[in-house]
Each structure stands twice: as C-alpha cells, then as structure tokens.
mmCIF file with all atom_site columns, C-alpha atoms in Angstrom:
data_model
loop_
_atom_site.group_PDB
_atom_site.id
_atom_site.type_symbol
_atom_site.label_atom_id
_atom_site.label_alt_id
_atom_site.label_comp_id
_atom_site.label_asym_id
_atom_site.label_entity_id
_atom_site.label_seq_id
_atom_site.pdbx_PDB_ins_code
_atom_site.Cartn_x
_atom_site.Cartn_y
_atom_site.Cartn_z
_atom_site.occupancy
_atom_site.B_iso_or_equiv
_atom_site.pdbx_formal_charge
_atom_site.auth_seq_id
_atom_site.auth_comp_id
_atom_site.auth_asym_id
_atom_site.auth_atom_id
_atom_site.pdbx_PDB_model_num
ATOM 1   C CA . UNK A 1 1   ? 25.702  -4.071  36.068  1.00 49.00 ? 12  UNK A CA 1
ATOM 2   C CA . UNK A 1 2   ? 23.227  -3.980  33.676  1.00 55.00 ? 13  UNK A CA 1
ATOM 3   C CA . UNK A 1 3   ? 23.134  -7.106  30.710  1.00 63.00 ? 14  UNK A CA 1
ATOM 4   C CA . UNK A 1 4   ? 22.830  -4.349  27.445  1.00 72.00 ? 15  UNK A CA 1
ATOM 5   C CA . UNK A 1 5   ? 22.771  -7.356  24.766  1.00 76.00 ? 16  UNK A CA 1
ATOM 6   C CA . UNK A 1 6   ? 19.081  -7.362  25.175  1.00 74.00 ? 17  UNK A CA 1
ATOM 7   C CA . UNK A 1 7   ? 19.342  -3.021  24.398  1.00 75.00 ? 18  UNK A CA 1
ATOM 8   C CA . UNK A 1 8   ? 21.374  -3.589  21.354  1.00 80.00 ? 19  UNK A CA 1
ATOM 9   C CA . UNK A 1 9   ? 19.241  -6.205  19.872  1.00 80.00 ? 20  UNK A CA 1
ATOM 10  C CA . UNK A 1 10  ? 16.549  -4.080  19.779  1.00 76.00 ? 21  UNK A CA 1
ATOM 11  C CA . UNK A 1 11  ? 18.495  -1.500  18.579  1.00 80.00 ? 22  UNK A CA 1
ATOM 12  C CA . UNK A 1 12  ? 19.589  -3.878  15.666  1.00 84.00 ? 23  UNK A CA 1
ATOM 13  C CA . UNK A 1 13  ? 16.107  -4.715  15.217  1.00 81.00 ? 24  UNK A CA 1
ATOM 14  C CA . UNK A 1 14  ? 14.596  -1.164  14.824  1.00 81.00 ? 25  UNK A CA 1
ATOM 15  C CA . UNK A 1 15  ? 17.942  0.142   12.697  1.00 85.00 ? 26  UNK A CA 1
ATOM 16  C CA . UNK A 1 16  ? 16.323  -2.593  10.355  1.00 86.00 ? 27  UNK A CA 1
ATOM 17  C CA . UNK A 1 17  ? 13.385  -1.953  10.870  1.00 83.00 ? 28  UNK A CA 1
ATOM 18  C CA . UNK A 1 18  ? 13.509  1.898   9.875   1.00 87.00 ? 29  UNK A CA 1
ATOM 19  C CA . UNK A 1 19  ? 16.353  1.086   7.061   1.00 89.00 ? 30  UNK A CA 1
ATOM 20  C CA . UNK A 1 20  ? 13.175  -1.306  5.137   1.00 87.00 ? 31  UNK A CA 1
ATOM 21  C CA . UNK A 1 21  ? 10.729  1.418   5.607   1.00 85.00 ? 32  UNK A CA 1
ATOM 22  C CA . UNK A 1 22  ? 13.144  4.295   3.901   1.00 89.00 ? 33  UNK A CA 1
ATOM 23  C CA . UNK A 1 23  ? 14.334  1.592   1.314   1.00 89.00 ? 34  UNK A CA 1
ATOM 24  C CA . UNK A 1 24  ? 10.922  0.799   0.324   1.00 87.00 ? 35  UNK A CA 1
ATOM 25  C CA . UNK A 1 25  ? 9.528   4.419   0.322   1.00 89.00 ? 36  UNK A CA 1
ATOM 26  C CA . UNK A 1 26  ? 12.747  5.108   -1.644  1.00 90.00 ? 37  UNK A CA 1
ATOM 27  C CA . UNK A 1 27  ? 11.991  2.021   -4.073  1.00 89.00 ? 38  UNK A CA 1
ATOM 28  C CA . UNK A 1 28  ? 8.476   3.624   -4.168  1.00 86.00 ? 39  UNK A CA 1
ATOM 29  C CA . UNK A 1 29  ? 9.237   6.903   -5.307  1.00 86.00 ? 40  UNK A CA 1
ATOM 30  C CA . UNK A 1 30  ? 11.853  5.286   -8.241  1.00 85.00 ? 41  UNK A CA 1
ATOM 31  C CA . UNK A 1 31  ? 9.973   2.149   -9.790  1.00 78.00 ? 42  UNK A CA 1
ATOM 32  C CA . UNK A 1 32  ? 8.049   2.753   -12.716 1.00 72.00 ? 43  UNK A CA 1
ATOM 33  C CA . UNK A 1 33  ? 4.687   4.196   -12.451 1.00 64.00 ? 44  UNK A CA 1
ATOM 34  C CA . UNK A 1 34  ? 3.125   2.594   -15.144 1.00 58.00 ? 45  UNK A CA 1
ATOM 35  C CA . UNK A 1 35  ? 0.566   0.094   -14.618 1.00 58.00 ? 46  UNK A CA 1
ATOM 36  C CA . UNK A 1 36  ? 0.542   -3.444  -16.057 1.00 58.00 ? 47  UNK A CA 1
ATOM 37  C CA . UNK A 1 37  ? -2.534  -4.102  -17.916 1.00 60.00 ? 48  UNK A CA 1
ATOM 38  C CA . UNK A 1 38  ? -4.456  -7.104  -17.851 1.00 55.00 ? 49  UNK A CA 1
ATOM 39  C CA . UNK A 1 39  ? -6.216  -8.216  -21.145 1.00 58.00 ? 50  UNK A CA 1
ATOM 40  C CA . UNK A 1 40  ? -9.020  -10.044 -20.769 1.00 55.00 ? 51  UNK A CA 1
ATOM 41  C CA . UNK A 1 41  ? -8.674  -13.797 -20.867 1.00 54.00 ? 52  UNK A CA 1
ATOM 42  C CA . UNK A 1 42  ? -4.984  -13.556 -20.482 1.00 52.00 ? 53  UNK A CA 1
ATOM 43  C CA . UNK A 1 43  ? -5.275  -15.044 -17.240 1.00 51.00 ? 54  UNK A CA 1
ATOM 44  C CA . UNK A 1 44  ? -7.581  -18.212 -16.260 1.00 58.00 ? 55  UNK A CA 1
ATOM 45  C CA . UNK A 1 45  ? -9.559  -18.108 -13.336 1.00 59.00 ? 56  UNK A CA 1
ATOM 46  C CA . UNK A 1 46  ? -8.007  -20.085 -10.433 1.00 58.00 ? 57  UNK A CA 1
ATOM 47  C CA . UNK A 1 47  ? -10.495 -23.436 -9.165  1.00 71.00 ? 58  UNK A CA 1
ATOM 48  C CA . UNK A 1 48  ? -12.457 -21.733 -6.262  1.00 70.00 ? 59  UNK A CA 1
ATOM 49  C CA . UNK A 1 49  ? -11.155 -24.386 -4.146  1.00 75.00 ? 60  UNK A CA 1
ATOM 50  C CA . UNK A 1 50  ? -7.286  -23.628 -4.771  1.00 76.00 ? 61  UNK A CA 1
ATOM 51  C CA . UNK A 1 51  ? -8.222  -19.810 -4.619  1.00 72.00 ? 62  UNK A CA 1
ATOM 52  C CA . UNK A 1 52  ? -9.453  -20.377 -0.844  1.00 75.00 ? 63  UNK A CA 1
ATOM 53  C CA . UNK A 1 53  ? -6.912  -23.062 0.305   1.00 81.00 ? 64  UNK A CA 1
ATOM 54  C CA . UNK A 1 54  ? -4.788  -20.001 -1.009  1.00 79.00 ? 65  UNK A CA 1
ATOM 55  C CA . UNK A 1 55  ? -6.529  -17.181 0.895   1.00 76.00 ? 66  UNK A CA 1
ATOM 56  C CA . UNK A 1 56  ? -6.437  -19.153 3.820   1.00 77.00 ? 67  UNK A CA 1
ATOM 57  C CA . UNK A 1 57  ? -2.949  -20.084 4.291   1.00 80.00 ? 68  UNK A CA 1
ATOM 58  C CA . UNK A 1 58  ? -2.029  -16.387 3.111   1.00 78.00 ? 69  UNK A CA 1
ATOM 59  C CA . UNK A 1 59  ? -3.867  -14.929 5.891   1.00 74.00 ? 70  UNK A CA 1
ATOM 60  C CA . UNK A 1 60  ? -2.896  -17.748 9.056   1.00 75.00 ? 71  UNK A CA 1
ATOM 61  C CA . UNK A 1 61  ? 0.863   -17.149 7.825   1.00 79.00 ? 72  UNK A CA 1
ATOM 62  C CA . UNK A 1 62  ? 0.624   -13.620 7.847   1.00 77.00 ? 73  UNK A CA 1
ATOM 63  C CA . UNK A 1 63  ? 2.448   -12.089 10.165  1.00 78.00 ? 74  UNK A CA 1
ATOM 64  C CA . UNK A 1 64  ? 0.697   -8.611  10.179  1.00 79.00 ? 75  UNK A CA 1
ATOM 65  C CA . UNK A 1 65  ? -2.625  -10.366 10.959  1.00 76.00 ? 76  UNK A CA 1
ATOM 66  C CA . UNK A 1 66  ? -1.607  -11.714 14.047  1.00 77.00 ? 77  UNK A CA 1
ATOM 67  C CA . UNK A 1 67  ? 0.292   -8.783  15.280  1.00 80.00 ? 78  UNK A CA 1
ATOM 68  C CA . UNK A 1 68  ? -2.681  -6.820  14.686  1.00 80.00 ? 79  UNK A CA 1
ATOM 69  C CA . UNK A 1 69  ? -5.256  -9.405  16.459  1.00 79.00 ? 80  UNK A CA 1
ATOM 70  C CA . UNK A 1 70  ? -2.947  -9.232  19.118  1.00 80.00 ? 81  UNK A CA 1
ATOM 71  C CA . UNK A 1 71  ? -2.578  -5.822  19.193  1.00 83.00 ? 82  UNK A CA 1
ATOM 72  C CA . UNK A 1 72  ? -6.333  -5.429  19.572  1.00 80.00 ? 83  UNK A CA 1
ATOM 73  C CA . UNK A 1 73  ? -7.275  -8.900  21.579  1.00 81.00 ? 84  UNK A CA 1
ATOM 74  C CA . UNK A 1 74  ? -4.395  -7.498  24.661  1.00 81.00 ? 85  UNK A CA 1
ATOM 75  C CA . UNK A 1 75  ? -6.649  -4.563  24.570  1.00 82.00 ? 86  UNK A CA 1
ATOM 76  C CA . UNK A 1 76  ? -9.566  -6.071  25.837  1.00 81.00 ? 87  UNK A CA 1
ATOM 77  C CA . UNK A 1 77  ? -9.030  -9.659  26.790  1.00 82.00 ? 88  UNK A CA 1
ATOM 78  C CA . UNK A 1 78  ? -7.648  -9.632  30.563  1.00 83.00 ? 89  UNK A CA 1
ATOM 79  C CA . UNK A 1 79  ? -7.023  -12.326 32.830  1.00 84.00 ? 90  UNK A CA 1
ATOM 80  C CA . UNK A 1 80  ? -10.791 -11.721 34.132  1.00 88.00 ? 91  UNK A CA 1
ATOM 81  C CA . UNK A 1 81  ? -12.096 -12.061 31.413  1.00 87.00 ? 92  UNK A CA 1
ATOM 82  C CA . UNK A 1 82  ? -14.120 -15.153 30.533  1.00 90.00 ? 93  UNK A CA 1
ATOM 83  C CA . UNK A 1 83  ? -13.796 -18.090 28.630  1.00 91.00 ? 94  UNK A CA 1
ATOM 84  C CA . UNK A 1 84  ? -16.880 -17.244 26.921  1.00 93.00 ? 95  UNK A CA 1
ATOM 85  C CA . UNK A 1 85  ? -16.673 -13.420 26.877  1.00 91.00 ? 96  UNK A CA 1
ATOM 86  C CA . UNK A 1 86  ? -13.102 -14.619 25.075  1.00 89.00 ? 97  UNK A CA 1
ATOM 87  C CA . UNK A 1 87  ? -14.859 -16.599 22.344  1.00 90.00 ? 98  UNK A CA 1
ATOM 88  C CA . UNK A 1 88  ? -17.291 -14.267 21.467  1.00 92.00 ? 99  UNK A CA 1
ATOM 89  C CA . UNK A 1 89  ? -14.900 -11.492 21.727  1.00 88.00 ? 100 UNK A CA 1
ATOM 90  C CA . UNK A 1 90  ? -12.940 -13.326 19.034  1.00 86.00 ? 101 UNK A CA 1
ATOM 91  C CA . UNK A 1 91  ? -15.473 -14.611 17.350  1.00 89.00 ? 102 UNK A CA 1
ATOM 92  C CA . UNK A 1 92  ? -16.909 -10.623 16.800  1.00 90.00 ? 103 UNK A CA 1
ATOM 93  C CA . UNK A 1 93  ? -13.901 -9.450  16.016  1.00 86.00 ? 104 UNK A CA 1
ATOM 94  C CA . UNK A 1 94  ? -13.155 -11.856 12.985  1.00 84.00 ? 105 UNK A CA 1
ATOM 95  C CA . UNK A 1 95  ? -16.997 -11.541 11.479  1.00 88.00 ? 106 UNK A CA 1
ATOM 96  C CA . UNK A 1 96  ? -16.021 -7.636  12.055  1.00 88.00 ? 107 UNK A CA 1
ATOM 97  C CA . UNK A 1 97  ? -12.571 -7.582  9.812   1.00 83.00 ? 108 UNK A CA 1
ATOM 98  C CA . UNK A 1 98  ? -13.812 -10.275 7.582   1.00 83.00 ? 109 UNK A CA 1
ATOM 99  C CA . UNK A 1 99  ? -17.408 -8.352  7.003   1.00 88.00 ? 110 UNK A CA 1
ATOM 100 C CA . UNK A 1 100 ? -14.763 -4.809  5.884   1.00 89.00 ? 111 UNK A CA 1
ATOM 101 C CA . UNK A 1 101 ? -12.426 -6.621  4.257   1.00 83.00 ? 112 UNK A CA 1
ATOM 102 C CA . UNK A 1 102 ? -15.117 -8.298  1.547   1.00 85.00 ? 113 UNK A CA 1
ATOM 103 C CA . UNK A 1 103 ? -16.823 -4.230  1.635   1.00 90.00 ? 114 UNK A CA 1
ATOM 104 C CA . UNK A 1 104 ? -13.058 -2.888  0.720   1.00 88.00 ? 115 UNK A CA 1
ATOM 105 C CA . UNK A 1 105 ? -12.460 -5.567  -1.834  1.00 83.00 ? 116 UNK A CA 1
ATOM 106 C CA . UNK A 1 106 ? -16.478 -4.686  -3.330  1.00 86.00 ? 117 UNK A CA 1
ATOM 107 C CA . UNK A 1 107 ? -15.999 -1.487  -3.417  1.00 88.00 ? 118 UNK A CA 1
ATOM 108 C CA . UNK A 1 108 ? -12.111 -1.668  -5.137  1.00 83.00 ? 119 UNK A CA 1
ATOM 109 C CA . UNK A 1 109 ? -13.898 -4.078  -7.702  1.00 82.00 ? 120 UNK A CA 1
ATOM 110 C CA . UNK A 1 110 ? -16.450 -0.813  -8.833  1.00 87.00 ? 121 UNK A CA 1
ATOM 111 C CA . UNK A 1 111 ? -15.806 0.277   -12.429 1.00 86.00 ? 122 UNK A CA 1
ATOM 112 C CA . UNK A 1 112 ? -15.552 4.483   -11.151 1.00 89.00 ? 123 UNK A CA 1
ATOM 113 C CA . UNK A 1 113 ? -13.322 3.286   -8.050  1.00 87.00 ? 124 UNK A CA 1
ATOM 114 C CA . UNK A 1 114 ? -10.714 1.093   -10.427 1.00 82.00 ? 125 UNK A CA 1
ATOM 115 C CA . UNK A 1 115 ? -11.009 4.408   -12.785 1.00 85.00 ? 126 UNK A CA 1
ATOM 116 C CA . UNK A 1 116 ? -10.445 6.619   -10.267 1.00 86.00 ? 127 UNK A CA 1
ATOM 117 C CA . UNK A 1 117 ? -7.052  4.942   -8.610  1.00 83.00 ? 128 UNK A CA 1
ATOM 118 C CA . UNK A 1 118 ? -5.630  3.913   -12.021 1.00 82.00 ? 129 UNK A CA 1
ATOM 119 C CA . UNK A 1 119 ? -5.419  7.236   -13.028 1.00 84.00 ? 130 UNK A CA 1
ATOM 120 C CA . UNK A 1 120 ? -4.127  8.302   -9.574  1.00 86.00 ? 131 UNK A CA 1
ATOM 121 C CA . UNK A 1 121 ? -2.026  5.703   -9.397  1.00 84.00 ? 132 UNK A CA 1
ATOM 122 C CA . UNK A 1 122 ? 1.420   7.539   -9.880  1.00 86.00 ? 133 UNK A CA 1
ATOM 123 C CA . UNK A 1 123 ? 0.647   9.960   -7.165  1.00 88.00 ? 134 UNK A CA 1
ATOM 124 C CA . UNK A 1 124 ? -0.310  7.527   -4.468  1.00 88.00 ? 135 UNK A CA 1
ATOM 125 C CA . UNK A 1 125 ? 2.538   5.632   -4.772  1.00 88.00 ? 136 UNK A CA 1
ATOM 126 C CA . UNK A 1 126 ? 4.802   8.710   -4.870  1.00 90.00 ? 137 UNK A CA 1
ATOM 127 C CA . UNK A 1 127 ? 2.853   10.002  -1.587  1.00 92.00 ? 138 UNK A CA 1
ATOM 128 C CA . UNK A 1 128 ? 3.016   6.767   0.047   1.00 91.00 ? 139 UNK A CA 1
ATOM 129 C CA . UNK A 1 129 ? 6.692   6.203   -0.462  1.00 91.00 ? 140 UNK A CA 1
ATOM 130 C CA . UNK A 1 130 ? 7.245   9.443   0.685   1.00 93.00 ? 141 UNK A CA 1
ATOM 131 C CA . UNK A 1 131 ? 5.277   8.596   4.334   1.00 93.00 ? 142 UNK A CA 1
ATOM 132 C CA . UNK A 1 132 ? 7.326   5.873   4.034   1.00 90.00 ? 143 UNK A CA 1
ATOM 133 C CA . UNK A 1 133 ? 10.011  7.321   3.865   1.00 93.00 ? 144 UNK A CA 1
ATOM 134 C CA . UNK A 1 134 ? 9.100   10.068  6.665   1.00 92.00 ? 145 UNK A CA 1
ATOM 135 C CA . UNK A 1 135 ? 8.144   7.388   8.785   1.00 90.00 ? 146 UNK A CA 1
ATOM 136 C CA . UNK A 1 136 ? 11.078  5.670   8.846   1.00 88.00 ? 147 UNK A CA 1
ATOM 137 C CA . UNK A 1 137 ? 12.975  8.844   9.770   1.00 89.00 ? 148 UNK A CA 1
ATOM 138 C CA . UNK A 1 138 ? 11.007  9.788   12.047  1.00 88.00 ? 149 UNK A CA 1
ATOM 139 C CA . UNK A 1 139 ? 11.935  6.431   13.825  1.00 81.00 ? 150 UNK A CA 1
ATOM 140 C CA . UNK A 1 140 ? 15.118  6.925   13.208  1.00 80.00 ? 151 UNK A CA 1
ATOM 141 C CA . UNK A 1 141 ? 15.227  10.393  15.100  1.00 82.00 ? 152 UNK A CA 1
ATOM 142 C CA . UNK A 1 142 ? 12.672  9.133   18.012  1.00 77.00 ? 153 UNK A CA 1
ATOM 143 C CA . UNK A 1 143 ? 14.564  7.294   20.546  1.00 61.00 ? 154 UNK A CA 1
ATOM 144 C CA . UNK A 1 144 ? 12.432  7.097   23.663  1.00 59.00 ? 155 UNK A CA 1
ATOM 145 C CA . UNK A 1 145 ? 14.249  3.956   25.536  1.00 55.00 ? 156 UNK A CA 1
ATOM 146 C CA . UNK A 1 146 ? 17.471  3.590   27.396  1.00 54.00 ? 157 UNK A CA 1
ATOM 147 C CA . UNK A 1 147 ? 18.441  0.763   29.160  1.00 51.00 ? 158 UNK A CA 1
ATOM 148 C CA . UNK A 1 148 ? 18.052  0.691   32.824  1.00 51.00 ? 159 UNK A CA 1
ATOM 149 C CA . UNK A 1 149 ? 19.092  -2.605  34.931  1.00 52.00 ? 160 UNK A CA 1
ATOM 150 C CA . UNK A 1 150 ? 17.367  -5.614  34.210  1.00 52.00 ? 161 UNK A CA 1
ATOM 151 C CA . UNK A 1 151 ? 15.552  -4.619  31.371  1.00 52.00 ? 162 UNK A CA 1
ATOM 152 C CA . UNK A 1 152 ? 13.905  -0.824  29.584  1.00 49.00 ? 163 UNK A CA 1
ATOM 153 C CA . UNK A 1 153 ? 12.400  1.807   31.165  1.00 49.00 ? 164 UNK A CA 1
ATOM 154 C CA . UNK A 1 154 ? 11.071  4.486   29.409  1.00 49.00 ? 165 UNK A CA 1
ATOM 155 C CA . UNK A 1 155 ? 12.208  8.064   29.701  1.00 49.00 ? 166 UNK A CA 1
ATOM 156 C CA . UNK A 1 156 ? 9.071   9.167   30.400  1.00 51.00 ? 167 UNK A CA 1
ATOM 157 C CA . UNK A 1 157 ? 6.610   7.121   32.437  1.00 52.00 ? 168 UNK A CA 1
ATOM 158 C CA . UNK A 1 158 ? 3.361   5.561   30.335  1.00 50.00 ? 169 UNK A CA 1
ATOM 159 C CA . UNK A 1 159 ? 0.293   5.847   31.986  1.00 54.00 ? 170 UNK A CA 1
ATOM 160 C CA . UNK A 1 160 ? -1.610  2.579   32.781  1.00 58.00 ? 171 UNK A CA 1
ATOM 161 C CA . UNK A 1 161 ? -4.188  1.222   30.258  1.00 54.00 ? 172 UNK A CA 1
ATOM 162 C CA . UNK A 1 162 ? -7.800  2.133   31.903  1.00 56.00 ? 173 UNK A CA 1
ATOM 163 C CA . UNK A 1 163 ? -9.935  -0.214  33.089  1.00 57.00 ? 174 UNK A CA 1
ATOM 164 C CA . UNK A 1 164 ? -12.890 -1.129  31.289  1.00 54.00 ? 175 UNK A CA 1
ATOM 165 C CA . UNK A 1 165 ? -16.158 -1.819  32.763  1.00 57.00 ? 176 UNK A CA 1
ATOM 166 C CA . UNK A 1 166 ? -17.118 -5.289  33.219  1.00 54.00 ? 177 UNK A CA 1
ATOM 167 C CA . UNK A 1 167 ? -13.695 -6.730  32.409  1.00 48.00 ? 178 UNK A CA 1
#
C-alpha cells in the first residue's frame, strides 16, 4: 500500500505555490501604478563597504540563486566529471552571471532606458501580473503526477537527459 503523505505534501506545497503566484499577479494588477520619485539628495549614499557586505549576504541567502545554480550545475556536472572540470565549470559560470548582471544593471542605469520604463511602467506591471496570474492557473490546471508505490511516477514517461561529450 502505497505511503500518500509524501503525494499530499507536495500537493500542499504546489496549492501554495500557485495560490502566491495568482495573489501576487492579482496584487499586481490592483496596487497603485504610480511611481515614487526620488529627489535628489533625499537619500545618502550607503559606505561602499556596507553596500557590498549587503550585496553579498543578499545574494548567498537568496534562495532563487541557488535553485537556479543548481538548476544549471545538475545539468552539466555528473559524477564523471572532474574535480577540476567542476571548478572551472563553476568558476565560468559565476564570471558569466556576474559579467550580465553588472551589463543589465548598466544598461537600467541609461538616462533613455530609465525614460523609457518609467513611462511604461503601468503597463508592465499590469502585463506581468497578468502572466502571473496565468501562470499560476495554468499550474493549477496541469497536474502531471499521481502517486504510484513508493514514490511518483509520471503519467507520461520523461526521456533521459542526453549525454554530453566529454562528461
């Protein structure tokens, strides 16, 4: 007889999961679409120190950036995969996202770009709440598991990751 606590955790888990996403596509689409402006001089700069020690701990304690490093390291780090193909697998991947993310932050920081979204801004949030909100629907409606004995199976069978070349 098959143990279905495991099942219905997970169910729990994405009910909650797809209740945030419509909430917050919902909150989206009601908040006020006005933007706050910032005077100049209203705020001091932060020390450059406290700003990093800031930046630091945001990004080892964020939860999304080590999903996501995971997501991609499981990709292509294997159990024959070296010690030192690891490291410099890492260590590529971090000068890679760290190299965009200072681009993305540039570029946001142009005069025309800040322009450009400000006066957009009421229609990208109303777009984005609303893929929010479709999103978490569409989870809602997509239910691809059922429990099977001893753990999930999926209804239809996933093909196998391909092997890459030299790992």
């Amino acid at each position: 007889r098959p143990d279905l606590s495991q099942y219905r955790r997970l169910q729990s888990a994405e009910m909650g999961g797809r209740r945030l996403l419509i909430y917050l596509g919902y909150r989206s689409l009601r908040s006020p679409t006005a933007l706050a402006k910032i005077r100049p001089g209203e705020f001091e700069s932060a020390p450059v120190q406290g700003a990093l020690i800031q930046g630091l701990l945001n990004n080892l304690l964020n939860p999304k950036a080590t999903l996501f490093y995971l997501g991609v390291f499981s990709q292509v780090i294997g159990p024959e995969t070296t010690p030192m193909q690891t490291a410099l697998l890492v260590a590529t991947m971090l000068s890679v996202s760290a190299t965009f993310w200072l681009i993305f932050v540039s570029v946001l920081r142009l005069r025309s770009v800040g322009e450009a979204l400000e006066s957009s801004f009421e229609t990208l949030q109303r777009v984005f709440g609303v893929m929010l909100m479709a999103l978490g629907l569409r989870v809602a409606v997509s239910d691809d598991r059922q429990p099977i004995e001893g753990g999930f199976m999926e209804k239809e069978p996933v093909a196998e990751r391909p092997s890459m070349p030299g790992y």
